[in-house]
Short mmCIF file of C-alpha atoms in Angstrom, two decimals:
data_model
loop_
_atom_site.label_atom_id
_atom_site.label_comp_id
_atom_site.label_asym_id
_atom_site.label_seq_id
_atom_site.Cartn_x
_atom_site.Cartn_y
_atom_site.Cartn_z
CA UNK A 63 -187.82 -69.43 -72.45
CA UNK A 64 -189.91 -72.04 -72.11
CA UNK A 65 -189.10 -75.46 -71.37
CA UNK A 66 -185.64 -74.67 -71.83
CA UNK A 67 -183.41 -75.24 -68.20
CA UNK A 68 -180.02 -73.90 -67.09
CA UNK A 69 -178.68 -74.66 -63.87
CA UNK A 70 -177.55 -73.38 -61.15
CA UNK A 71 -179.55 -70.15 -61.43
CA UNK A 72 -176.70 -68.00 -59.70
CA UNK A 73 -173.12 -69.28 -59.36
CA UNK A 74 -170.55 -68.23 -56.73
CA UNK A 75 -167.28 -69.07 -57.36
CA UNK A 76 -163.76 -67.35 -56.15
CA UNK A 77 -160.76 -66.26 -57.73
CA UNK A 78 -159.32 -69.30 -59.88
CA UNK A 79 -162.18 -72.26 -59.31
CA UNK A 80 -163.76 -73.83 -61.82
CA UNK A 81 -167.68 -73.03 -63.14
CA UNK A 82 -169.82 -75.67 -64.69
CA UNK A 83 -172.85 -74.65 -65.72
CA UNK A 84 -175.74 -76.04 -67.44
CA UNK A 85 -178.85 -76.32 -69.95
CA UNK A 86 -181.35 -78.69 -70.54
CA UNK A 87 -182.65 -78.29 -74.00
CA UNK A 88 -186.62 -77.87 -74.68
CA UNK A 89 -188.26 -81.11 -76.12
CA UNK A 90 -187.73 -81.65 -79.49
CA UNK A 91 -184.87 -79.04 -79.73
CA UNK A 92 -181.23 -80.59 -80.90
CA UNK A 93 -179.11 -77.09 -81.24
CA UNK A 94 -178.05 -75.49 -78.18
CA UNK A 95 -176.37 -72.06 -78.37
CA UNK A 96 -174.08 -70.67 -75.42
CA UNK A 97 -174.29 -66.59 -75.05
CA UNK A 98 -172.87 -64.34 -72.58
CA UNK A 99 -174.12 -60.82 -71.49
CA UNK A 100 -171.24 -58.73 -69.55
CA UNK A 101 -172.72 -55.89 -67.47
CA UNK A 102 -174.11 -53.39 -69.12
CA UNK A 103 -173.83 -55.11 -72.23
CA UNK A 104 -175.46 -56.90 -75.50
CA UNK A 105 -175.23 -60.66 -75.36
CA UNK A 106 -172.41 -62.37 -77.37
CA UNK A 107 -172.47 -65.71 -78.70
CA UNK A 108 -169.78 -68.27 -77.80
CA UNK A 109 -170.17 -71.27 -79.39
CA UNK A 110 -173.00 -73.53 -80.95
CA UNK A 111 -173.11 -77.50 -80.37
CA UNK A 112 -175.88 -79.82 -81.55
CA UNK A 113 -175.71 -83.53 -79.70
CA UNK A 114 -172.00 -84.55 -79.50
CA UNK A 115 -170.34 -81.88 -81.36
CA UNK A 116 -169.60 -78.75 -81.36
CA UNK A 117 -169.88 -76.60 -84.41
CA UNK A 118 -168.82 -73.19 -84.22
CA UNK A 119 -166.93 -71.59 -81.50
CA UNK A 120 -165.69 -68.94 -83.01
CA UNK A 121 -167.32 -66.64 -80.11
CA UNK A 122 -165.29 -68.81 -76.91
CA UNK A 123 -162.15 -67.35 -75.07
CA UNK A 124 -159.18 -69.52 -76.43
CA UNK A 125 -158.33 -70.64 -73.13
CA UNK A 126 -159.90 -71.60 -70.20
CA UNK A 127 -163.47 -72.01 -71.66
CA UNK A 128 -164.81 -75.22 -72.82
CA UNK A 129 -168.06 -76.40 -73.74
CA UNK A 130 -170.72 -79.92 -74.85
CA UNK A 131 -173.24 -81.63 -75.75
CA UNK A 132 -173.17 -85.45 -75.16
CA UNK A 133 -175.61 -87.74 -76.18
CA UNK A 134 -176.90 -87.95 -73.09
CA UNK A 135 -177.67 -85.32 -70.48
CA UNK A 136 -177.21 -81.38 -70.82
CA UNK A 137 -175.19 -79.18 -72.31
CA UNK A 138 -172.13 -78.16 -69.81
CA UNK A 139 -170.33 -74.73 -70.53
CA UNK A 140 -166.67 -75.52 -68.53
CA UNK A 141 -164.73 -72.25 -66.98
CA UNK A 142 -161.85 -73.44 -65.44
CA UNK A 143 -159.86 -71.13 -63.44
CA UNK A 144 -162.48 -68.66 -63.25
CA UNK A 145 -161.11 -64.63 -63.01
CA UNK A 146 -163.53 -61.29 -62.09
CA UNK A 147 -163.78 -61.11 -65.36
CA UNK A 148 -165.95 -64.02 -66.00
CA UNK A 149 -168.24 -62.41 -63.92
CA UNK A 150 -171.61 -62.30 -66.05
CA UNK A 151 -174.82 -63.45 -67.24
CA UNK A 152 -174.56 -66.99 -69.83
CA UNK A 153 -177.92 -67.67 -71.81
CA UNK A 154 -178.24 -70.90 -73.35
CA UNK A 155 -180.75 -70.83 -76.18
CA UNK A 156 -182.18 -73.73 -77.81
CA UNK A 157 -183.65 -74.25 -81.43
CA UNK A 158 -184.86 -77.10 -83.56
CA UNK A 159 -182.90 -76.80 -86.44
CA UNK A 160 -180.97 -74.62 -88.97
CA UNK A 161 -184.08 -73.05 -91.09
CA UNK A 162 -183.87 -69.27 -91.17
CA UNK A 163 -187.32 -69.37 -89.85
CA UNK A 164 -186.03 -71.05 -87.04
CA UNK A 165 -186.40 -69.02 -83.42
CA UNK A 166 -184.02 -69.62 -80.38
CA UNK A 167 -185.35 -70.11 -77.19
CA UNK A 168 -183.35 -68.39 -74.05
CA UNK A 169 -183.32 -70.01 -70.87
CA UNK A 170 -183.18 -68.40 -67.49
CA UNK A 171 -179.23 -67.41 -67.78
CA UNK A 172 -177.10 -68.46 -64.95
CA UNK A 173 -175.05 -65.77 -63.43
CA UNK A 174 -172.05 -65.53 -62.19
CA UNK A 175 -170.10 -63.82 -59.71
CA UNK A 176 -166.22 -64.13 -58.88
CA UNK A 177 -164.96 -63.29 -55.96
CA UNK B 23 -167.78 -51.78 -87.30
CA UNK B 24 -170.63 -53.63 -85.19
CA UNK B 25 -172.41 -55.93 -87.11
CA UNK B 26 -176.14 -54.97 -85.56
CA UNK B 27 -176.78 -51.76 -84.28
CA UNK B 28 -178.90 -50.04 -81.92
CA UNK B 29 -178.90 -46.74 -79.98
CA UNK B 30 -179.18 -47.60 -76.81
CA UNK B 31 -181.01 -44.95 -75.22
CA UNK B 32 -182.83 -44.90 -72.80
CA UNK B 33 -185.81 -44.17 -74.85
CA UNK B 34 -188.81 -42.26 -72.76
CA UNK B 35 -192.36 -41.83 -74.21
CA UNK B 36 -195.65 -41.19 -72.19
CA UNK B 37 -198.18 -43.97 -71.52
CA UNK B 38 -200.36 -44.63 -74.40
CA UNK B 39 -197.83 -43.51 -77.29
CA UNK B 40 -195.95 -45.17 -80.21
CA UNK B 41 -192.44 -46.14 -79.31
CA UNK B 42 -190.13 -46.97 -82.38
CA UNK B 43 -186.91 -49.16 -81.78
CA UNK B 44 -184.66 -49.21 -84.56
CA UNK B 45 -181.90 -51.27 -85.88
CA UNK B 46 -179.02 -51.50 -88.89
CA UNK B 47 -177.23 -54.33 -89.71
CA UNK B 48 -173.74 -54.83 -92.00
CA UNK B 49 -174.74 -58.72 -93.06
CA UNK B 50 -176.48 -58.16 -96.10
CA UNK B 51 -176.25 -62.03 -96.12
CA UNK B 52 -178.57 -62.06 -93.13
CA UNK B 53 -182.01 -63.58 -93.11
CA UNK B 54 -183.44 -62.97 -90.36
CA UNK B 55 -184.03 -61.14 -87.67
CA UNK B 56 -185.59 -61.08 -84.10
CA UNK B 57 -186.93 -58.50 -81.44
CA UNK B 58 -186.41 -59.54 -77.64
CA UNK B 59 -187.57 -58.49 -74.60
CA UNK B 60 -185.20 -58.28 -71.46
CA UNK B 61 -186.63 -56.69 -68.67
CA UNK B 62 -183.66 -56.05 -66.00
CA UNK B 63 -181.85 -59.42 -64.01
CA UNK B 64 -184.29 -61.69 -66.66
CA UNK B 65 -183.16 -63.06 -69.81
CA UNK B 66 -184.41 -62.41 -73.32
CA UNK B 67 -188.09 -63.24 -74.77
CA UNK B 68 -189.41 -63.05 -77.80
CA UNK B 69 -191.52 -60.45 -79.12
CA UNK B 70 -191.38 -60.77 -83.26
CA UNK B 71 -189.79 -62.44 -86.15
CA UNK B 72 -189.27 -60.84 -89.69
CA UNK B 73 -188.10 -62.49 -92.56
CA UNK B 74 -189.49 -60.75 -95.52
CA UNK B 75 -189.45 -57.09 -96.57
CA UNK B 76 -192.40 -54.99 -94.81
CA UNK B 77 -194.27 -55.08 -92.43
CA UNK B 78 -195.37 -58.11 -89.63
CA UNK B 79 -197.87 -56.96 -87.34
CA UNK B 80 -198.70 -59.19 -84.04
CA UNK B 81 -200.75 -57.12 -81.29
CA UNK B 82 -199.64 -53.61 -80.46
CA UNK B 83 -196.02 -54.71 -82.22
CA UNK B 84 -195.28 -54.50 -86.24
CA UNK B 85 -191.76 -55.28 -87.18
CA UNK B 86 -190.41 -53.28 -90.66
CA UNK B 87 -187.72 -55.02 -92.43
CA UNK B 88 -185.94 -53.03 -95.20
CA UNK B 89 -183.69 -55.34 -96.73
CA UNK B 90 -182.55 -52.64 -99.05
CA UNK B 91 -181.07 -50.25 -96.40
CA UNK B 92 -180.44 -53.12 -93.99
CA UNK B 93 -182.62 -51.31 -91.86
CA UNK B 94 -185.38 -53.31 -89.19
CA UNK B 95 -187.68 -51.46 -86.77
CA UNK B 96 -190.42 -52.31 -84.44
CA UNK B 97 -193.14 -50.00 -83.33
CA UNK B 98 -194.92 -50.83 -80.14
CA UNK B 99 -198.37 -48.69 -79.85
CA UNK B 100 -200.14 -47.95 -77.04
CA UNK B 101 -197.07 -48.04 -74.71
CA UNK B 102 -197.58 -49.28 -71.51
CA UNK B 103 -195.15 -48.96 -68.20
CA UNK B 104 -194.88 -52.65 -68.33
CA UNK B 105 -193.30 -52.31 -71.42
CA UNK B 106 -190.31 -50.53 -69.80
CA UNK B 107 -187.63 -52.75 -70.88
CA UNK B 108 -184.40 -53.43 -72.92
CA UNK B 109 -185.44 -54.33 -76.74
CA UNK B 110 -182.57 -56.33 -78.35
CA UNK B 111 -182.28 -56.75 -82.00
CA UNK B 112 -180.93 -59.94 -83.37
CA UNK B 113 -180.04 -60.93 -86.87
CA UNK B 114 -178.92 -64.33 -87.94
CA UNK B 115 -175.96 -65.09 -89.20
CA UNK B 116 -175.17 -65.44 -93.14
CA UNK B 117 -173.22 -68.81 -92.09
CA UNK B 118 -174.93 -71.96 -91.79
CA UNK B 119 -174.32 -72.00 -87.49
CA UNK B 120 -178.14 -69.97 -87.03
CA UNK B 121 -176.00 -67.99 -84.18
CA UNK B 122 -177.37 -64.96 -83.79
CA UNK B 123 -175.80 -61.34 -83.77
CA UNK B 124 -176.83 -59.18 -81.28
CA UNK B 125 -177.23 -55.02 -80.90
CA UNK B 126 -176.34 -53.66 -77.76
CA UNK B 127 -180.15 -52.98 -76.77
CA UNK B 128 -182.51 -49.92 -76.85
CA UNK B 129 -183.89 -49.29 -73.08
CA UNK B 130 -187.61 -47.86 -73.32
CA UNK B 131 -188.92 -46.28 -70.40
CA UNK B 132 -193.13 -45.93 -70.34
CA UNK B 133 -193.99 -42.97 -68.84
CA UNK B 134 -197.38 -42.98 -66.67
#
């Protein structure tokens, strides 16, 4: 993970707040990826965005869950309306480009916990 | 049927032994794939890449790839406790998005 940033570290939030959380890519990496590890489980992608768009989230919730990438600043996964549920680890990973040989970078994860 | 797969263990061997992790995948499409590291409340690191068919040494890891039977390993010798950890494998997608499919983990416990 390094040189790629998510913030906050751990997230509190009760029963139908919002969550904003966020990841600074490493230098020089464009494509940010947004995963999400439930307890005692594998991670799951949710959606990929390179600088102002978002490309494939085929892995978000329908509702409630947004994500993006502007041209400035970091990436912001959006949870509005957070349940117990949502509870979990989210990884951003970062990567330069699309080559196969291309290797994504995890950051830190922020977790969080619903109340 | 899950795309990558993984038994997830816990794998136990004694200090100083081979451990072998091992991983199917459906995407015969697929073009890569990727070990990780996640030791408990951390998030993943890299351990090895494999692209081609065979075998990609690095250290006391080799990766196997056997496109043929979809099929990707990695051996870790001379195991040590600080090896004790959950060992994800990742393949990436046949789609042009690079996201990458995850197994449910293999957790290794390193015996002293």
């Amino acid at each position: 993970n390094a040189g790629v940033m998510q913030n906050p570290r751990h997230l509190v939030r009760r029963r139908g707040q919002e969550a904003r959380l966020r990841c600074s890519p490493m230098k020089g990496h464009s494509h940010v990826y947004w995963y999400r590890q439930l307890p005692e489980e594998g991670l799951k992608f949710m959606v990929y965005l390179q600088k102002e768009n978002i490309i494939d989230e085929s892995g978000m919730p329908k509702e409630r869950f947004s994500a993006e990438f502007p041209k400035e600043g970091p990436s912001i996964l959006r949870i509005q309306q957070v349940v117990r549920g949502d509870s979990a680890a989210y990884f951003c990973a970062t990567t330069p480009g699309l080559a196969y040989t291309d290797t994504q970078y995890f950051g830190p994860g922020t977790r969080l916990t619903v109340l | 049927q899950k795309e990558v797969e993984q038994n997830s263990g816990p794998l136990s061997v004694p200090e100083g032994a081979i451990a072998s992790l091992n991983c199917t995948y459906s995407d015969r499409g697929s073009q890569s794939f990727f070990w990780y590291r996640q030791y408990s409340g951390k998030s993943p690191e890299l351990i090895m890449s494999i692209y081609s068919n065979g075998d990609k040494e690095d250290g006391r890891f080799t990766a196997q790839l056997n496109k043929a039977s979809q099929y990707v390993s990695l051996l870790i010798r001379d195991s040590q406790p600080s090896d004790s950890a959950t060992y994800l494998c990742a393949g990436k997608g046949s789609g042009n998005t690079g996201k990458l499919i995850f197994g449910q983990g293999t957790t290794l416990q390193v015996k002293p």
